[in-house]
Structure formats: C-alpha cells, structure tokens
XYZ file of C-alpha atoms in Angstrom:
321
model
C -30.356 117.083 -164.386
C -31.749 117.569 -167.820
C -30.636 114.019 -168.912
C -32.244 112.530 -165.765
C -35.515 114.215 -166.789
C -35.395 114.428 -170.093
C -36.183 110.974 -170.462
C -38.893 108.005 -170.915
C -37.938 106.250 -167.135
C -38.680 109.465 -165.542
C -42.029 109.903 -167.443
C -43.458 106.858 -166.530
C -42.259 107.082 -162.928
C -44.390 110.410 -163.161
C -47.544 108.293 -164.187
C -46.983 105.941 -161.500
C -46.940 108.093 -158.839
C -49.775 109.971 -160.014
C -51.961 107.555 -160.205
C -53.178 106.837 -156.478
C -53.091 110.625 -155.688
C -55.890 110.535 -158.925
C -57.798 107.522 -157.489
C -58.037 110.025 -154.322
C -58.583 113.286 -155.907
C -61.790 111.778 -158.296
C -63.162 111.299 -154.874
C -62.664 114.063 -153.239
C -64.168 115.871 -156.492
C -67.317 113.746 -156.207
C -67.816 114.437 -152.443
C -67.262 118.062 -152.770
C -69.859 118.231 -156.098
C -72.549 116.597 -153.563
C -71.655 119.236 -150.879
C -69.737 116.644 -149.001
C -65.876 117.841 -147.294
C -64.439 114.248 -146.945
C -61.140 114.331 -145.672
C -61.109 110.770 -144.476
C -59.387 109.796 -147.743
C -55.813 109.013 -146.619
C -57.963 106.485 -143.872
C -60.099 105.195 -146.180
C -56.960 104.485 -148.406
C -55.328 102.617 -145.518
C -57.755 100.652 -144.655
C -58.581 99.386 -148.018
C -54.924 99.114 -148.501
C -54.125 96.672 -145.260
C -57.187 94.107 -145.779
C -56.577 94.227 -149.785
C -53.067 92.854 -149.050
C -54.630 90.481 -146.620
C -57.081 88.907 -148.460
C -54.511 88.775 -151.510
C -52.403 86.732 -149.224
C -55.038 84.346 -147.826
C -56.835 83.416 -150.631
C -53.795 83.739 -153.170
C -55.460 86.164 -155.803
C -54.992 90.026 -156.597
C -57.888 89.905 -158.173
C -59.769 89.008 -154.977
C -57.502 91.319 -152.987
C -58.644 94.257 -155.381
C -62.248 93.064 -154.714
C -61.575 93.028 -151.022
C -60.028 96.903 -151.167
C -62.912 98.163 -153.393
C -65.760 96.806 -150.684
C -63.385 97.721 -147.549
C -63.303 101.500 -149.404
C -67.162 101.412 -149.665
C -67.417 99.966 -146.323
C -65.717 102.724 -144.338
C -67.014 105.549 -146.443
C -70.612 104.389 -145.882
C -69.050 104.448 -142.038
C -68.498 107.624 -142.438
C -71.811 108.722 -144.411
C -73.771 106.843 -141.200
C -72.111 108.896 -138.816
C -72.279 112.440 -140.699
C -76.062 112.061 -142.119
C -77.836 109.661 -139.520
C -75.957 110.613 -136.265
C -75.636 114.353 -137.657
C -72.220 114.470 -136.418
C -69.908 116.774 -137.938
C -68.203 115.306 -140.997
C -64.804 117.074 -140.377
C -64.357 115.637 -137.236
C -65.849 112.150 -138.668
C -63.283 111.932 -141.197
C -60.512 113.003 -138.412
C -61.694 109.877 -136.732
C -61.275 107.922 -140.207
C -57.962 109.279 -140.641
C -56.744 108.431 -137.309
C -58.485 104.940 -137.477
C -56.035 104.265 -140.851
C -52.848 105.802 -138.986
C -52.892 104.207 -135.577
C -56.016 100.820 -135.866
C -54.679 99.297 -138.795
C -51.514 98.434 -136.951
C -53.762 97.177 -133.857
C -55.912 94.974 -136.378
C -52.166 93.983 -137.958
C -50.895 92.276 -134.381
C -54.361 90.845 -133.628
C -54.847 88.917 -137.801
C -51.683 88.168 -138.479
C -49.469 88.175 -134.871
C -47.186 90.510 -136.595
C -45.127 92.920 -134.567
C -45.384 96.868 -135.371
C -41.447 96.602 -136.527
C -42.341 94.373 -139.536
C -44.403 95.152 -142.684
C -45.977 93.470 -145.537
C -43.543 93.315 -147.934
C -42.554 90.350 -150.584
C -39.711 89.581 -148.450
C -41.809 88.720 -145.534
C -43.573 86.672 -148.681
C -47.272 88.671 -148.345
C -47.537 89.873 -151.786
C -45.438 88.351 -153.890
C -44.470 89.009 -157.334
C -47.671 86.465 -158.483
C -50.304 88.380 -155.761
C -49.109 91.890 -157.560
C -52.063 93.990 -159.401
C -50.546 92.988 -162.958
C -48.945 95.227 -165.831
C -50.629 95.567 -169.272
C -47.975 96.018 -172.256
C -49.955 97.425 -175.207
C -48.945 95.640 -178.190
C -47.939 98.300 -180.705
C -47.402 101.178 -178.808
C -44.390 100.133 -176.803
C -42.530 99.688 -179.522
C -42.862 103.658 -180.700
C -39.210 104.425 -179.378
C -39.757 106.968 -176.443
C -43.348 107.045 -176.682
C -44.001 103.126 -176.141
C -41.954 103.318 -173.045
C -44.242 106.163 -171.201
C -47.496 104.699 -171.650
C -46.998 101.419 -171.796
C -46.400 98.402 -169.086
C -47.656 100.297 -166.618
C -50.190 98.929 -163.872
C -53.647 97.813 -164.703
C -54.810 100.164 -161.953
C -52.813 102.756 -163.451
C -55.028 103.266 -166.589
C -58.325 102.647 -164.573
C -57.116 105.795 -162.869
C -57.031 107.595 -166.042
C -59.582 106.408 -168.065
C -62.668 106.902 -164.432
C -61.458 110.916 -165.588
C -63.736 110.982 -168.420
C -66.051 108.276 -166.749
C -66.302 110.769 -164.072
C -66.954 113.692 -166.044
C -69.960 111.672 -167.895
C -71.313 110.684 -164.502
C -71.315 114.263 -163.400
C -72.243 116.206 -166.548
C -74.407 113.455 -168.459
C -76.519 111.321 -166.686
C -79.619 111.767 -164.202
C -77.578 111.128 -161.332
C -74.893 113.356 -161.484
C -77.369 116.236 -162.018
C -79.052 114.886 -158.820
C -75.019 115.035 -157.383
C -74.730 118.450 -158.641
C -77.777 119.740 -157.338
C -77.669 118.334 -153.844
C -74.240 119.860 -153.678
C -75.159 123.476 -154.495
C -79.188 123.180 -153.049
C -80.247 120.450 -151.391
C -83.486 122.054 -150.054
C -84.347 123.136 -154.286
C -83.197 119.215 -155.082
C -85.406 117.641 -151.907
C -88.243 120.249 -152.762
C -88.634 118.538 -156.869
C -88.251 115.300 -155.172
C -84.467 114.234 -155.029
C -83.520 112.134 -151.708
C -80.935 114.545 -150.690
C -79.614 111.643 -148.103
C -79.891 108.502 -150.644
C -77.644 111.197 -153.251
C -75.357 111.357 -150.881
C -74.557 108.161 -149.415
C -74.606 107.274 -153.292
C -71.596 109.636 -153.740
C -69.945 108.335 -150.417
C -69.762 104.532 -152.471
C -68.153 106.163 -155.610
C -65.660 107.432 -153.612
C -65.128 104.597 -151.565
C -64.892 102.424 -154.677
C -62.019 105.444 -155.962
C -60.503 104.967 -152.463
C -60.409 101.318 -152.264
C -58.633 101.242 -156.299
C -56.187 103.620 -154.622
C -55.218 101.801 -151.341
C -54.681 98.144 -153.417
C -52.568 99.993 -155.971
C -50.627 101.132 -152.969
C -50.391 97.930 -150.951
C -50.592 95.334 -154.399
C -48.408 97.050 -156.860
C -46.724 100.447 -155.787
C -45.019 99.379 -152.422
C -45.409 95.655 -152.861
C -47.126 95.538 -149.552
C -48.561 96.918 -146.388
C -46.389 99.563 -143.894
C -47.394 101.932 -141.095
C -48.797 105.458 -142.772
C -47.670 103.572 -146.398
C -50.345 106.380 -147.984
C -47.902 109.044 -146.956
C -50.547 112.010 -147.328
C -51.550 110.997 -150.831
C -55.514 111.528 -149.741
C -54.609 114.765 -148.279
C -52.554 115.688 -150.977
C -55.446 114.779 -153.235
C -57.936 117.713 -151.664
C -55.510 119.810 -153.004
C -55.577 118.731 -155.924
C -59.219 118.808 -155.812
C -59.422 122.434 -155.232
C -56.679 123.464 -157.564
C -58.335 121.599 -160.038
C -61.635 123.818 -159.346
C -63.336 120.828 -158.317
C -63.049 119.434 -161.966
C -62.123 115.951 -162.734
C -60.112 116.966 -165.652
C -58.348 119.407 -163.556
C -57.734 117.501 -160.332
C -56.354 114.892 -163.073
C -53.661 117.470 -164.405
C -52.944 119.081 -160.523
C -52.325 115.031 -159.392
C -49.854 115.167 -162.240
C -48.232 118.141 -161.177
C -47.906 116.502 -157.549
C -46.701 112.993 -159.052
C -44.489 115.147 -161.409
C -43.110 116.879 -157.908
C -42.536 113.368 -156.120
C -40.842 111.774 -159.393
C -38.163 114.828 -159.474
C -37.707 114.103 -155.402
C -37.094 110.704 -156.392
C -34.382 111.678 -158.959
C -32.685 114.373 -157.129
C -32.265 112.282 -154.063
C -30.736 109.350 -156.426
C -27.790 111.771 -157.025
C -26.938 111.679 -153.488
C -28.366 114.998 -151.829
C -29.817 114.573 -148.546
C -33.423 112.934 -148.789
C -34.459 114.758 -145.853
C -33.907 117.634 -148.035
C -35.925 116.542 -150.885
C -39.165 114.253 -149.355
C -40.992 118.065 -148.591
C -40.885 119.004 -152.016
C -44.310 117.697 -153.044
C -45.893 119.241 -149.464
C -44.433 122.614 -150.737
C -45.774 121.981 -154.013
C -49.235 121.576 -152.411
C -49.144 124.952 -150.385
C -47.098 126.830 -153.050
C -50.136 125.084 -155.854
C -53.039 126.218 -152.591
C -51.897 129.776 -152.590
C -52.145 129.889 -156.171
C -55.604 128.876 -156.023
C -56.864 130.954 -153.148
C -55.444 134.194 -154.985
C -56.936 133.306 -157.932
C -60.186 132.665 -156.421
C -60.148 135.704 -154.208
C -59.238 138.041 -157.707
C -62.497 135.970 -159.344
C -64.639 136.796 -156.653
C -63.532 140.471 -156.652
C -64.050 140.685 -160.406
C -67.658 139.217 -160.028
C -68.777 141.233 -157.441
C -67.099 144.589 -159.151
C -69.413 143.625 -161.986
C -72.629 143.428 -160.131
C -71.873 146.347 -158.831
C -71.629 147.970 -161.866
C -74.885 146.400 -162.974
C -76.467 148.177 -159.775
C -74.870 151.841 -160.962
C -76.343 150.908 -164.694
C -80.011 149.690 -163.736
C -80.327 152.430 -161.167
C-alpha cells in the first residue's frame, strides 16, 4: 500500500482530481461570501461540460470549446441569478432545478444536436474529442527534471494550474479590491451595503458570473481533458462535493483549496485500492464518506466556537454588571 502511495504517479493523480472539485469549491466560496447558497454547481458543471465538448468538436479547437464552457457557465448562473433576484424565487429550489436540468436535459439536448442515443457518450473513440481537441498539458522546463518533485507538478493540465493559481486570485478579489469588499458586505448586510450606496442586486449577479466562469473552467476540464469527453452525470457530485469543501474550508479560498485536496486525495486512494482488485463497489463511497466524516468535523467545531463565544459574552455581562 505504502509503495502505491508513496510515490510521484499517485501525487499527481491527487492534483488531477482535485482540480475540478477546486474550480467548484472557489465558487461556491464566492456565492456564499455574497450571501448567495448556490447549489446548482454540479448543473452548471454539466452543462458547461456537454456544449464545451460540442463546440470543441464542431469548430475543431479546445481553445474555442473552453471559451464555449466559460460563457455556457456564466450563462446558466446568470439563469439562475434571474430567477432567484428578479422572480424572487427561492434559490434552493432554483438551483434544484439547475441540477436536475444538468442530470436529466443535457441528455435530451444530446439526442436532439447530435442524434446520439442515451447508450453512447462522447468519448475519443466515438472521435468527439480527440487527443488534438484535448485542453493541453504544460511541462515546465526545469522542474520536471527534479527527480520526484518534477514528476508531481509538472505536465499536468493547463486547467489544472488555473485552478490553483484563481486561489490567491480569489483571495485578492475578496480581501483587496473595491469589489470584493462590496461582495463581502452584501453577504453579511446587504441593507448597511444598499444604505452607503452598493447595488446589492448588480453585487450579486456580479458574483453569480465569477462563479459561472469557475464552473464553466471546471465542466471543460471534465469533458476536454479529465474524461476525454461527455457521459450521463460525468460530474459525479464534484459540485456537491465542492460545498463541502466550501464549508470545511470556513468559506476560505485557501481552505476550500486544501479540503478539495483532501477529497481528490480520498478519490486518488479509491483509485489505487480498487487497482489491486478489491471490489470497486466497495471503494467508489470513500470520498462521499470523506465528505460527511470532513461535515461532522466542521459542524462540531463550529458548534464548540459558537459555545465558546457566547460563554465569553456572557462573562462580559457578569463583569460590566
């Protein structure tokens, strides 16, 4: 087991894996700094997933395909933003509707584009994305040839080190420029930030395009690099996944980034143990048990915070009385 682990193969896998579950969790930490629960990731994902492959295909580019995933991502998140802030409907339920519309109407908008059947999926064999139409890999000259080093970090996926490097880019958004003050304010009082002037509902479909631009980068890795293609539920709970991650990162992009590597970390040791021959069916729940097992965590730690803070006013009460 050690040898299996131990090793620079099963640290890049880990990086791999991690990185759509990031792409997801970054949004899901912007949404919930503006206030916003959007749990129409894994849809959104989908979505951007099926028509980046598409438009990869038909116009024989990734690089257009990745375009076409970014704007689907920002499409169907400012879907979602219309519905929750003009129509006032309830933006649990609107991103059930998202979810469901990934899941089931991607497969109905496969059959009616391409004539495909539901049995078949986008994969190079069926010659959609091809090796050429893949999101490329960037080998850093230098580094990978540090022996066991080189291998982890580099040749992995362009998207990959977006991923990694829209962390920090995230954290200056939120914590050093105008508009992720506005973000941060809306989030924890939007009447204080709408009575000093801030457009509460411009912040917030703002925020609704980041993350649909983090969506869309997630759904073409899946679909352009990861699985090579497009296949029913291909996201396989990465955006809920991600809201974990989100929360056991304390709403931190730094932390969401090291609670997606704990989940990718989880998925890359399924992947290993089920390559020595043990039952798969046995091993595929091992990152959903992660995510309760890393949620229980979180709410006990939370719950022991809370008590700690409110033991403390209290005590301030006793002491100013």
């Amino acid at each position: 087991m050690f040898e299996m682990i131990l090793n620079p193969e099963f640290f890049f896998s880990v990086f791999r894996i991690t990185a759509p579950i990031l792409f997801a969790a970054l949004a899901a930490v912007i949404c919930e700094k503006a206030g916003i629960s959007n749990i129409g990731l894994e849809g959104t994902m989908m979505i951007s997933a099926l028509f980046g492959s598409l438009f990869a295909y038909y116009f024989s580019s990734w690089l257009i395909g990745l375009l076409v995933a970014i704007v689907t991502g920002i499409l169907v998140s400012l879907l979602m933003g219309f519905f929750a802030f003009q129509l006032k409907t309830n933006v649990i339920l609107t991103g059930t509707a998202i979810n469901m519309i990934g899941s089931g109407g991607t497969i109905f908008l496969v059959k009616i584009i391409t004539g495909i059947t539901e049995g078949k999926q986008f994969t190079s064999t069926t010659s959609f994305i091809t090796k050429e139409l893949q999101i490329p890999n960037i080998h850093i000259p230098g580094l990978q040839s540090i022996p066991f080093i080189g291998p982890i970090f580099s040749g992995h996926n362009l998207l990959t080190y977006i991923a990694f490097i829209l962390v920090a880019l995230t954290w200056v958004l939120l914590y050093r420029t105008s508009l992720g003050l506005n973000i941060r304010s809306v989030g924890e009082n939007p009447n204080a930030a709408s009575s000093v002037g801030v457009s509460v509902k411009k912040i917030k479909y703002i925020t609704m395009v980041i993350a649909g631009v983090f969506c869309g980068l997630g759904g073409a890795f899946m679909s352009m690099y990861y699985a090579a293609g497009w296949s029913l539920d291909m996201v396989a709970g990465r955006g809920f996944i991600a809201l974990a991650a989100q929360a056991m990162g304390a709403g931190e992009p730094v932390g969401a980034m090291f609670a997606a590597m704990i989940f990718g970390l989880a998925q890359a040791l399924g992947i290993k143990i089920s390559a020595t021959g043990i039952d798969s069916n046995l091993v595929s729940p091992i990152p959903y048990l992660i995510t309760i097992i890393g949620l229980v965590i979180f709410a006990v730690h939370e719950i022991r915070k809370a008590k700690r803070s409110h033991s403390k006013e209290a005590l301030q009460e006793v002491i100013n009385q």
